[in-house]
Coordinates of C-alpha atoms and ligand atoms in Angstrom, one line a residue:
M371 CA 42.3 42.0 10.8
R372 CA 40.0 44.8 12.3
D373 CA 37.0 42.7 11.3
V374 CA 38.3 39.9 13.3
E375 CA 39.0 42.0 16.3
H376 CA 35.5 43.6 15.9
D377 CA 34.2 40.0 16.6
E378 CA 35.6 40.1 20.1
I379 CA 33.7 43.0 21.5
L380 CA 31.5 41.8 24.4
G381 CA 28.4 43.7 25.5
R382 CA 25.6 42.6 27.8
A383 CA 25.3 39.3 29.3
F384 CA 21.5 39.2 28.9
D385 CA 19.7 40.6 25.9
R386 CA 15.9 39.9 26.0
R387 CA 15.7 40.0 22.2
L388 CA 18.6 37.7 21.7
V389 CA 17.5 35.2 24.3
G390 CA 14.0 35.3 22.6
R391 CA 15.3 34.3 19.3
L392 CA 17.6 31.5 20.9
A393 CA 14.5 30.3 22.7
R394 CA 12.6 30.1 19.3
I395 CA 15.4 28.0 18.1
A396 CA 15.4 25.8 21.1
R397 CA 11.7 25.4 21.1
P398 CA 11.6 22.0 19.4
H399 CA 13.5 20.8 22.5
H400 CA 11.3 22.4 25.1
R401 CA 10.5 19.0 26.7
L402 CA 14.3 18.4 27.5
I403 CA 14.7 21.9 28.8
A404 CA 11.6 21.4 31.0
A405 CA 12.9 18.2 32.4
A406 CA 16.2 20.0 33.2
G407 CA 14.2 22.7 34.8
V408 CA 12.5 20.3 37.0
L409 CA 15.7 18.9 38.3
F410 CA 17.1 22.1 39.7
P411 CA 14.9 22.4 42.8
L412 CA 15.3 18.7 43.3
I413 CA 19.2 19.0 43.3
A414 CA 18.9 21.9 45.6
A415 CA 16.9 19.9 48.1
F416 CA 19.3 17.1 48.0
E417 CA 22.2 19.5 48.6
L418 CA 20.6 20.9 51.6
V419 CA 19.7 17.5 53.1
Q420 CA 23.3 16.5 53.7
P421 CA 24.5 19.2 56.2
F422 CA 21.1 18.8 57.9
L423 CA 21.6 15.1 58.3
V424 CA 25.1 15.7 59.8
K425 CA 23.6 18.0 62.5
I426 CA 21.2 15.4 63.4
A427 CA 24.0 12.7 63.6
I428 CA 26.0 14.9 65.8
D429 CA 23.5 16.3 68.1
D430 CA 20.9 13.4 68.5
H431 CA 23.3 10.4 68.0
I432 CA 27.0 11.1 68.5
L433 CA 26.6 13.3 71.4
R434 CA 24.2 10.9 72.9
A435 CA 26.1 7.8 72.1
D436 CA 23.2 6.4 70.3
W437 CA 25.2 4.3 67.8
A438 CA 22.1 2.3 66.5
G439 CA 20.4 5.6 65.5
L440 CA 23.7 6.7 63.9
T441 CA 23.7 3.8 61.5
G442 CA 20.3 4.8 60.3
V443 CA 21.3 8.5 59.7
A444 CA 24.5 7.3 57.9
A445 CA 22.4 5.1 55.7
L446 CA 20.1 8.2 54.9
F447 CA 23.3 10.3 54.3
L448 CA 24.5 7.7 51.7
A449 CA 21.2 7.4 50.0
A450 CA 21.0 11.2 49.6
L451 CA 24.5 11.1 48.2
A452 CA 23.6 8.5 45.7
V453 CA 20.4 10.2 44.6
L454 CA 22.3 13.5 44.3
A455 CA 25.0 12.0 42.1
I456 CA 22.2 10.4 39.8
L457 CA 20.2 13.7 39.7
R458 CA 23.4 15.6 38.7
A459 CA 24.3 13.1 36.1
V460 CA 20.8 13.3 34.6
E461 CA 20.9 17.0 34.7
S462 CA 24.3 17.1 32.9
Y463 CA 23.0 14.7 30.3
L464 CA 19.9 16.7 29.6
M465 CA 21.7 20.0 29.4
N466 CA 24.4 18.5 27.0
L467 CA 21.7 16.8 25.0
T468 CA 19.8 20.2 24.6
G469 CA 23.0 22.1 23.8
Q470 CA 24.1 19.7 21.3
R471 CA 20.8 19.5 19.5
V472 CA 20.3 23.3 19.5
M473 CA 24.0 23.6 18.0
H474 CA 23.1 21.2 15.4
D475 CA 20.0 22.9 14.4
L476 CA 21.8 26.3 14.4
R477 CA 24.6 25.0 12.2
A478 CA 22.1 23.6 9.8
A479 CA 20.2 26.9 9.7
I480 CA 23.3 28.9 9.1
F481 CA 24.4 26.5 6.3
R482 CA 21.0 26.6 4.7
H483 CA 21.2 30.5 4.8
L484 CA 24.7 30.4 3.3
L485 CA 23.4 28.4 0.3
R486 CA 20.9 31.1 -0.5
L487 CA 23.4 34.0 -0.3
D488 CA 24.6 35.8 -3.5
A489 CA 28.1 36.3 -5.0
A490 CA 28.2 39.9 -3.8
F491 CA 27.8 38.7 -0.1
Y492 CA 30.8 36.3 -0.4
D493 CA 32.9 39.2 -1.9
R494 CA 32.4 41.0 1.4
Y495 CA 32.6 38.2 3.9
A496 CA 36.0 36.4 4.5
V497 CA 35.9 32.7 4.5
G498 CA 37.5 32.6 8.0
R499 CA 34.8 34.8 9.5
L500 CA 32.2 32.6 8.1
M501 CA 33.9 29.4 9.4
T502 CA 34.0 31.2 12.8
R503 CA 30.2 31.9 12.6
V504 CA 29.4 28.3 11.8
L505 CA 31.7 26.4 14.2
N506 CA 33.0 28.8 17.1
D507 CA 30.2 31.0 17.6
V508 CA 27.6 28.3 17.7
E509 CA 29.7 26.6 20.3
A510 CA 29.7 29.7 22.4
V511 CA 25.9 29.8 22.2
N512 CA 25.9 26.1 23.3
E513 CA 28.1 27.2 26.2
A514 CA 25.1 29.5 27.2
F515 CA 22.9 26.6 27.3
T516 CA 25.2 24.1 29.2
S517 CA 27.3 26.2 31.7
G518 CA 25.6 29.7 31.3
L519 CA 22.0 30.4 31.6
F520 CA 21.0 27.0 33.0
A521 CA 23.8 26.9 35.6
V522 CA 23.0 30.4 36.7
I523 CA 19.4 29.4 37.3
G524 CA 20.6 26.2 39.0
D525 CA 22.9 28.1 41.1
I526 CA 20.3 30.8 42.1
V527 CA 18.0 28.2 43.1
T528 CA 20.5 26.5 45.3
L529 CA 21.6 29.7 46.8
V530 CA 18.1 30.8 47.7
A531 CA 17.5 27.4 49.4
V532 CA 20.8 27.5 51.2
V533 CA 20.2 31.0 52.6
G534 CA 16.7 29.8 53.7
A535 CA 18.2 26.9 55.5
M536 CA 20.8 28.9 57.1
L537 CA 18.2 31.5 58.5
W538 CA 16.0 28.6 59.6
L539 CA 18.8 26.8 61.5
D540 CA 20.1 29.9 63.2
W541 CA 19.6 33.4 62.1
R542 CA 22.5 35.0 64.1
L543 CA 24.9 32.6 62.8
A544 CA 23.7 33.2 59.4
L545 CA 24.0 36.9 59.6
V546 CA 27.5 36.4 60.8
T547 CA 28.2 34.5 57.5
F548 CA 26.3 36.8 55.3
S549 CA 28.3 39.9 56.8
L550 CA 31.2 38.6 54.6
V551 CA 29.2 38.6 51.5
P552 CA 29.8 42.2 50.5
V553 CA 33.7 41.7 50.9
L554 CA 33.5 38.5 48.8
A555 CA 31.4 40.1 46.1
A556 CA 33.8 43.2 46.0
V557 CA 36.9 41.1 45.8
A558 CA 35.4 38.7 43.3
A559 CA 34.2 41.5 41.0
W560 CA 37.5 43.2 41.1
F561 CA 39.4 40.1 40.0
R562 CA 36.9 39.2 37.6
V563 CA 36.9 42.4 35.6
R564 CA 40.5 42.0 35.3
A565 CA 40.4 38.3 34.3
R566 CA 37.8 39.1 31.9
D567 CA 39.7 42.0 30.2
A568 CA 42.9 39.8 30.0
Y569 CA 40.6 36.9 28.6
R570 CA 39.2 39.4 25.9
E571 CA 43.0 40.2 25.0
V572 CA 43.5 36.5 24.8
R573 CA 40.7 36.0 22.4
R574 CA 41.9 39.0 20.2
R575 CA 45.4 37.5 20.2
L576 CA 44.1 34.1 19.3
A577 CA 42.1 35.6 16.4
R578 CA 45.2 37.3 15.1
L579 CA 47.1 34.1 15.2
N580 CA 44.3 32.2 13.4
A581 CA 44.1 34.8 10.7
F582 CA 47.9 34.7 10.2
L583 CA 48.0 30.9 10.2
Q584 CA 45.1 30.5 7.7
E585 CA 46.7 32.9 5.3
S586 CA 50.2 31.4 5.7
I587 CA 48.9 27.7 5.1
Q588 CA 46.8 28.9 2.0
G589 CA 49.8 30.7 0.6
M590 CA 52.5 28.2 1.6
T591 CA 53.7 27.6 -1.9
V592 CA 54.1 31.3 -2.5
I593 CA 55.9 31.8 0.7
Q594 CA 58.4 29.0 -0.3
L595 CA 58.6 30.4 -3.7
F596 CA 59.7 33.7 -2.5
A597 CA 61.8 32.3 0.2
R598 CA 59.9 34.2 2.9
E599 CA 60.1 31.3 5.4
A600 CA 62.3 33.1 7.8
H601 CA 60.3 36.3 7.8
E602 CA 56.9 34.3 8.3
H603 CA 58.5 32.4 11.1
R604 CA 59.4 35.5 12.8
A605 CA 56.0 37.0 12.4
F606 CA 54.4 33.9 13.8
R607 CA 57.0 33.8 16.7
R608 CA 55.8 37.2 17.7
L609 CA 52.1 36.4 17.5
N610 CA 52.6 33.3 19.3
A611 CA 54.6 34.8 22.2
D612 CA 52.0 37.6 22.4
Y613 CA 49.2 35.1 22.8
R614 CA 51.2 33.0 25.4
R615 CA 51.9 36.2 27.5
M616 CA 48.3 37.4 27.5
L617 CA 47.1 33.7 28.1
F618 CA 49.5 33.7 31.2
R619 CA 48.3 37.0 32.5
S620 CA 44.6 35.8 32.2
T621 CA 45.6 32.7 34.0
I622 CA 47.1 34.8 36.9
W623 CA 43.9 36.8 37.4
E624 CA 41.8 33.8 37.4
A625 CA 44.1 32.0 39.9
S626 CA 44.1 35.1 42.2
L627 CA 40.3 35.2 42.1
Y628 CA 40.1 31.6 43.2
A629 CA 42.7 31.9 45.9
S630 CA 41.2 35.1 47.4
V631 CA 37.8 33.4 47.5
E632 CA 39.3 30.4 49.2
A633 CA 41.0 32.8 51.8
L634 CA 37.8 34.6 52.4
G635 CA 36.2 31.3 52.8
S636 CA 38.6 30.4 55.4
A637 CA 38.2 33.6 57.0
A638 CA 34.5 33.1 57.2
L639 CA 35.1 29.7 58.8
A640 CA 37.5 31.3 61.5
V641 CA 34.6 33.8 62.3
L642 CA 32.0 31.1 62.5
L643 CA 34.2 29.1 64.8
W644 CA 35.0 32.0 67.0
Y645 CA 31.4 33.1 67.2
G646 CA 29.9 29.6 67.3
A647 CA 32.2 28.4 70.1
R648 CA 31.1 31.1 72.4
Q649 CA 27.5 30.4 71.6
I650 CA 28.0 26.7 72.3
A651 CA 29.7 27.5 75.6
A652 CA 26.6 29.7 76.4
E653 CA 24.5 26.8 75.3
A654 CA 22.7 28.9 72.7
L655 CA 23.9 26.8 69.9
T656 CA 24.4 22.9 69.4
F657 CA 27.7 21.6 68.2
G658 CA 25.9 19.8 65.3
T659 CA 24.3 23.0 64.0
L660 CA 27.8 24.7 63.9
V661 CA 29.2 21.7 61.8
A662 CA 26.1 21.9 59.5
F663 CA 26.6 25.7 59.1
I664 CA 30.3 25.4 58.1
Q665 CA 29.0 23.0 55.4
Y666 CA 26.3 25.3 54.3
T667 CA 28.8 28.2 54.1
T668 CA 30.9 26.4 51.4
R669 CA 27.8 25.8 49.4
F670 CA 27.0 29.5 49.8
F671 CA 30.4 30.7 48.7
L672 CA 30.9 28.5 45.7
P673 CA 28.0 29.8 43.5
I674 CA 28.9 33.3 44.3
R675 CA 32.4 32.8 43.2
D676 CA 31.4 31.2 40.0
L677 CA 28.7 33.7 39.1
G678 CA 31.2 36.0 37.6
A679 CA 32.7 33.2 35.3
K680 CA 29.1 32.5 34.1
Y681 CA 28.5 36.1 33.5
T682 CA 31.5 36.2 31.1
V683 CA 30.3 33.0 29.4
M684 CA 26.8 34.6 29.0
Q685 CA 28.5 37.7 27.5
A686 CA 30.4 35.7 25.0
A687 CA 27.3 33.6 24.0
M688 CA 25.2 36.9 23.6
A689 CA 27.8 38.4 21.5
S690 CA 28.2 35.1 19.3
A691 CA 24.3 34.9 19.2
E692 CA 24.2 38.5 17.9
R693 CA 26.7 37.8 15.1
I694 CA 24.8 34.6 14.0
F695 CA 21.6 36.4 13.9
E696 CA 23.2 39.2 11.9
L697 CA 24.4 36.7 9.4
L698 CA 20.9 35.0 9.3
D699 CA 19.3 38.3 8.9
V700 CA 21.4 39.1 5.7
V701 CA 18.6 39.1 3.0
P702 CA 19.9 37.4 -0.2
A703 CA 20.3 40.1 -2.8
V704 CA 19.5 37.6 -5.7
Q705 CA 16.1 35.9 -5.2
A706 CA 13.7 34.4 -7.6
P707 CA 10.3 36.1 -7.4
P708 CA 7.5 34.3 -5.5
A709 CA 5.7 33.4 -8.7
T710 CA 8.0 32.4 -11.5
S711 CA 6.9 31.9 -15.0
R712 CA 8.3 30.2 -18.0
P713 CA 9.2 32.5 -20.9
A714 CA 6.5 32.5 -23.5
P715 CA 7.6 31.3 -26.9
T716 CA 8.4 34.6 -28.7
N717 CA 10.8 35.6 -31.4
A718 CA 12.9 37.6 -28.8
A719 CA 16.7 37.3 -28.9
A720 CA 18.1 34.5 -26.9
V721 CA 20.1 36.9 -24.9
E722 CA 19.8 40.6 -24.6
F723 CA 21.6 43.2 -22.6
S724 CA 19.4 46.2 -22.7
S725 CA 21.2 49.4 -21.3
V726 CA 22.9 47.5 -18.6
W727 CA 24.6 49.5 -15.9
F728 CA 26.6 47.6 -13.2
A729 CA 29.1 48.2 -10.5
Y730 CA 30.4 45.9 -7.9
E731 CA 31.0 48.8 -5.5
D732 CA 28.9 51.9 -5.4
E733 CA 29.3 53.9 -8.5
R734 CA 32.5 52.3 -10.0
W735 CA 30.7 51.2 -13.1
V736 CA 32.0 48.2 -14.8
L737 CA 29.2 48.3 -17.3
R738 CA 27.7 51.5 -18.6
D739 CA 24.9 51.3 -20.8
C740 CA 26.0 48.1 -22.2
R741 CA 23.8 46.8 -24.9
F742 CA 23.8 43.8 -27.3
A743 CA 21.8 40.9 -28.3
V744 CA 22.5 37.4 -29.2
Q745 CA 20.0 35.7 -31.6
R746 CA 18.9 32.0 -31.1
G747 CA 21.6 29.7 -32.5
E748 CA 24.1 32.4 -32.9
H749 CA 27.8 32.2 -32.0
V750 CA 28.9 35.4 -30.4
A751 CA 32.5 36.3 -29.1
I752 CA 33.0 39.0 -26.6
V753 CA 36.5 40.2 -26.5
G754 CA 38.3 42.9 -24.8
A755 CA 41.3 43.6 -22.5
T756 CA 41.6 42.2 -19.2
G757 CA 39.3 44.0 -16.6
E758 CA 36.9 45.3 -19.2
G759 CA 34.0 43.3 -17.8
K760 CA 33.7 40.1 -19.9
T761 CA 33.4 37.8 -17.0
T762 CA 31.0 40.3 -15.5
C763 CA 28.6 40.0 -18.4
A764 CA 28.6 36.2 -17.8
R765 CA 27.9 36.7 -14.2
L766 CA 25.0 38.9 -14.9
L767 CA 23.5 36.5 -17.5
N768 CA 23.0 33.7 -14.8
R769 CA 22.2 36.2 -12.1
F770 CA 25.2 35.9 -9.7
Y771 CA 24.8 39.6 -9.5
D772 CA 21.8 41.9 -10.4
V773 CA 22.2 44.8 -12.6
A774 CA 22.0 48.4 -11.2
R775 CA 20.0 49.8 -14.2
G776 CA 18.7 48.3 -17.4
R777 CA 17.8 44.7 -18.0
V778 CA 19.1 41.4 -18.9
L779 CA 16.8 39.4 -20.8
L780 CA 16.7 35.8 -21.5
E781 CA 14.3 34.5 -24.2
G782 CA 12.6 37.9 -23.9
M783 CA 12.1 37.6 -20.1
D784 CA 14.0 39.5 -17.5
V785 CA 16.4 37.1 -15.7
R786 CA 14.9 38.5 -12.4
E787 CA 11.7 37.0 -13.3
W788 CA 13.1 33.5 -13.9
D789 CA 13.1 30.9 -11.3
L790 CA 16.7 30.7 -10.3
A791 CA 17.2 26.9 -10.9
A792 CA 15.6 26.9 -14.3
L793 CA 17.8 30.0 -15.2
R794 CA 20.9 28.4 -14.3
R795 CA 20.0 25.2 -16.2
H796 CA 19.1 27.4 -19.1
V797 CA 22.5 29.0 -19.2
G798 CA 25.5 26.8 -18.9
V799 CA 28.5 29.0 -17.9
I800 CA 32.1 27.6 -17.9
F801 CA 34.4 30.1 -15.8
Q802 CA 37.9 30.7 -16.0
D803 CA 38.5 29.3 -12.4
T804 CA 36.9 25.9 -12.2
V805 CA 35.8 24.3 -9.0
L806 CA 35.8 20.7 -8.6
F807 CA 34.7 18.9 -5.4
T808 CA 35.9 16.0 -3.4
G809 CA 34.3 12.9 -4.8
S810 CA 34.4 10.8 -7.9
V811 CA 34.9 12.3 -11.3
E812 CA 31.4 11.0 -12.2
S813 CA 29.8 12.6 -9.2
N814 CA 31.5 15.9 -10.2
L815 CA 30.2 15.6 -13.7
Q816 CA 26.7 14.9 -12.5
L817 CA 26.6 18.0 -10.1
G818 CA 23.3 18.9 -9.3
L819 CA 21.6 16.2 -11.3
D820 CA 22.7 13.5 -9.2
G821 CA 21.3 10.0 -10.5
R822 CA 19.1 11.7 -13.0
V823 CA 21.9 11.7 -15.8
T824 CA 21.6 8.7 -18.2
R825 CA 24.7 7.0 -19.2
P826 CA 24.4 8.1 -22.9
D827 CA 24.0 11.7 -21.8
L828 CA 27.2 11.4 -19.6
D829 CA 29.0 9.8 -22.6
R830 CA 27.8 12.3 -24.9
A831 CA 29.1 15.3 -22.7
I832 CA 32.5 13.5 -22.1
D833 CA 33.0 13.1 -25.8
A834 CA 31.9 16.6 -26.7
A835 CA 34.3 18.0 -24.2
H836 CA 37.0 15.8 -25.3
C837 CA 37.3 14.3 -22.0
R838 CA 37.5 10.7 -23.1
R839 CA 41.2 10.4 -23.2
L840 CA 41.6 12.2 -19.8
V841 CA 39.1 9.9 -18.3
E842 CA 40.7 6.7 -19.7
T843 CA 44.1 7.8 -18.5
L844 CA 42.7 8.0 -14.8
P845 CA 43.6 4.8 -13.0
R846 CA 39.9 4.2 -12.0
G847 CA 38.4 6.0 -14.9
L848 CA 35.0 7.8 -13.9
G849 CA 35.3 6.4 -10.5
E850 CA 38.6 8.2 -9.8
E851 CA 38.3 10.1 -6.4
L852 CA 39.1 13.8 -6.6
L853 CA 40.9 15.6 -3.7
E854 CA 39.7 18.8 -2.4
R855 CA 39.2 21.3 -5.2
G856 CA 40.3 18.8 -7.7
A857 CA 43.9 19.2 -6.5
N858 CA 45.1 15.9 -8.0
L859 CA 44.4 17.0 -11.6
S860 CA 46.2 19.7 -13.6
H861 CA 44.4 22.9 -14.3
G862 CA 43.8 22.0 -17.9
Q863 CA 42.4 18.7 -16.9
R864 CA 40.1 20.4 -14.5
Q865 CA 39.0 22.8 -17.1
L866 CA 38.2 19.8 -19.5
L867 CA 36.1 18.3 -16.7
A868 CA 34.3 21.6 -16.1
I869 CA 33.4 21.9 -19.8
A870 CA 32.0 18.3 -19.7
R871 CA 30.2 19.1 -16.5
A872 CA 28.5 22.2 -18.1
L873 CA 27.5 20.1 -21.1
V874 CA 25.9 17.4 -19.0
Y875 CA 23.1 19.9 -18.6
N876 CA 22.7 20.3 -22.3
P877 CA 22.1 24.0 -21.8
A878 CA 20.3 26.1 -24.3
V879 CA 22.7 28.9 -23.9
L880 CA 26.5 28.1 -23.5
V881 CA 28.9 30.6 -22.1
L882 CA 32.6 29.9 -22.3
D883 CA 34.6 32.3 -20.4
E884 CA 38.2 31.7 -21.4
A885 CA 37.4 28.0 -21.1
T886 CA 40.2 27.0 -23.1
S887 CA 43.0 29.5 -21.7
S888 CA 45.0 27.0 -19.6
V889 CA 44.8 23.7 -21.8
D890 CA 47.7 22.9 -24.0
P891 CA 47.4 23.9 -27.7
E892 CA 46.6 20.3 -28.7
S893 CA 43.6 20.0 -26.3
E894 CA 42.6 23.3 -27.1
A895 CA 42.4 22.4 -31.0
L896 CA 40.4 19.3 -29.9
I897 CA 38.0 21.3 -27.8
R898 CA 37.6 23.9 -30.3
R899 CA 36.7 21.3 -33.0
A900 CA 34.3 19.7 -30.6
L901 CA 32.9 23.1 -29.6
A902 CA 32.4 23.8 -33.3
R903 CA 30.0 20.8 -33.3
L904 CA 28.4 22.0 -30.0
V905 CA 27.8 25.5 -31.2
E906 CA 25.8 24.3 -34.0
G907 CA 22.3 25.3 -33.3
R908 CA 23.1 26.3 -30.0
T909 CA 23.2 30.0 -28.7
T910 CA 27.0 30.5 -27.6
I911 CA 28.9 33.1 -26.1
T912 CA 32.6 32.8 -26.2
I913 CA 34.6 35.2 -24.0
A914 CA 38.3 35.5 -24.9
H915 CA 41.1 37.8 -24.6
R916 CA 43.1 35.5 -27.0
L917 CA 41.8 36.7 -30.3
S918 CA 42.9 33.7 -32.2
T919 CA 40.2 31.6 -30.5
V920 CA 37.3 33.7 -31.6
Q921 CA 37.8 34.2 -35.4
S922 CA 35.0 31.6 -36.4
A923 CA 32.4 33.4 -34.4
D924 CA 29.3 34.7 -36.2
R925 CA 29.9 38.0 -34.6
I926 CA 32.5 39.7 -32.5
L927 CA 31.7 42.3 -29.8
V928 CA 34.6 44.4 -28.6
L929 CA 34.0 45.5 -25.0
H930 CA 35.6 48.8 -24.0
R931 CA 34.9 51.2 -21.4
G932 CA 31.8 49.3 -20.1
R933 CA 30.1 49.1 -23.4
V934 CA 30.2 47.4 -26.9
H935 CA 32.7 49.5 -28.7
E936 CA 32.7 47.7 -32.0
E937 CA 31.1 44.6 -33.4
G938 CA 31.0 42.6 -36.6
R939 CA 32.8 39.7 -38.2
H940 CA 36.6 39.1 -37.8
A941 CA 37.4 40.2 -41.4
D942 CA 35.0 43.2 -41.3
L943 CA 36.5 44.5 -38.0
L944 CA 39.9 43.9 -39.3
R945 CA 39.1 46.0 -42.3
A946 CA 37.5 48.7 -40.2
G947 CA 40.9 49.3 -38.6
G948 CA 39.6 50.1 -35.0
L949 CA 40.3 48.7 -31.7
Y950 CA 39.9 45.2 -32.6
A951 CA 42.4 45.6 -35.5
R952 CA 44.8 47.1 -32.9
L953 CA 44.3 44.2 -30.4
W954 CA 44.6 41.7 -33.2
E955 CA 48.0 43.4 -34.3
I956 CA 49.3 43.2 -30.7
S957 CA 48.3 39.5 -30.3
A958 CA 49.8 38.6 -33.7
R959 CA 53.1 40.4 -32.7
T960 CA 53.4 38.8 -29.2
Q961 CA 52.6 35.4 -30.7
Q962 CA 55.4 35.7 -33.1
G963 CA 57.8 36.9 -30.4
Ligands
ADP1585 N1 34.0 40.4 -7.1 C1 34.3 41.8 -7.5 N2 34.4 42.6 -6.7 C2 34.8 43.9 -7.0 N3 35.2 44.2 -8.2 C3 35.4 43.2 -9.1 C4 34.8 42.0 -8.8 N4 35.1 41.2 -9.9 C5 35.6 41.9 -10.8 N5 35.7 43.1 -10.3 C6 36.2 44.4 -11.2 O1 35.3 44.5 -12.1 C7 36.2 44.8 -13.5 C8 35.8 43.7 -14.6 O2 36.2 42.4 -14.2 P1 36.0 41.2 -15.2 O3 34.5 41.3 -15.6 O4 36.3 40.1 -14.3 O5 37.0 41.6 -16.2 P2 37.3 40.7 -17.5 O6 36.8 39.3 -17.3 O7 37.1 41.3 -18.7 O8 38.9 40.4 -17.3 C9 37.6 44.7 -13.0 O9 38.0 46.0 -12.9 C10 37.7 44.0 -11.7 O10 38.6 44.6 -10.9
MG1586 MG1 37.5 37.4 -17.1

């Protein structure tokens, strides 16, 4: 929760460094930006032309009853209106086009970066926050392009032009109008600060509501299982009411701001009329000039009023840009070296853990001085109680994490020297929690090798994993469409498919991390028989806490307190009467019970 709120802190509205980086991202679209830039002064010019035409119409034509001339001016006025409308449309089109393209590029860049980040990063970062980075923050940066920075530049150009025109028409009248600017600025700033603070609270409440909603929806089955609906509903109602109250407060400030600026505008009008009328009576001012002035005044007040809103937009955009760049600057902890080599053919062990120390956090060691080797073609089992670090060993082997000390060697070469793709093709790991993706069963089995898998290879993998029966029971066979995360399959079925998927690679080293823990005993027996065939001639590491599944291994390693505590064959370990024998006794007893 605190993380979510941390995301709402706003700082400066303009940060040179951030704007510089954004400009670099927008550089491919510099032509569009330049075109929009050219339009600003043009639009300002056409805005100024209109009141001036009104002045000419009144002073030179209406007051002199020159109706023919008036038609000409009216036509000009219409033409100016039309051109302005077209220019505005083109400007808006260009700005939105630029914004959309920059957003598209930014989203692509963030996702490309996410693909390179390591498991430790994903341990730290919540999914919701990453979603916010890719979607909301990018949108906020887009706002900077479409209604922030560009609009401010456009406003300033218009404002300068209006001020120039007013001074040129009648400098005394201009000064009368300008005298209200300090009051306007003060009032607008006062309300703006309050509106901004309230808005920040709104965002904070919304973030809380979002986080709550996300967690509830993800855990809906558990909520219902524990009959917590009423409690969750109450919590939601509270957050929801909180949000509504804050939103309403922010609306009130916003409305007050607009109302007071309107009021000041009317006051300015009154002052102008009062002063102007006397000047007209004294023949120091024409009637047309006064009317034109009144029109300029509105064009003068509007941008000043909106400047504050744009300031807030820019602040939010800067904060979002900062967070996006912070994410983009995360250096992946696991990277292949610039020049990778293939392992030279040696007699080295297929897998070797050499004095490996590893901790997920600081110094809370999961592995401490863990050492073991697996020879080529050997079938080794790693057993141990839950939480001893068995899965961790698998993760270190295909470099989801890097060791803190020591080395993990594959074919005699440190995994940190391997090309990452080659490494992960060399070691096939089937994890406990399998992840399948939306798409057909076939596309899931071919993951990462799309189109390069031959039919016989696919069939071989399916048979080896004993998936044939499963595939045949699916209405559309291999073409069956899976739902998100494979939700339309049972856990056991997903695991069977995951085994087949790992076998499609035909990896040299196969790691099975509790791969059969949630299939039924019958399927498990089938898989085990199939695995027995797969294991032949293939380096295999079977991880299990159910000892019944590892008896056939060539060697069993018992992991305890971060290192290999015992090792040997099943019968030898039993005879030795150590930890393994104890674990065996417990598992035998629980199975009887
Ligand atoms: N991503 C993680 N972040 C922090 N700690 C973790 C993470 N994964 C596992 N651990 C911790 O590391 C220890 C070993 O976990 P693991 O290798 O999954 O055990 P096993 O597979 O033997 O049951 C456990 O104490 C667990 O709490
Ligand atoms: Mg595990």
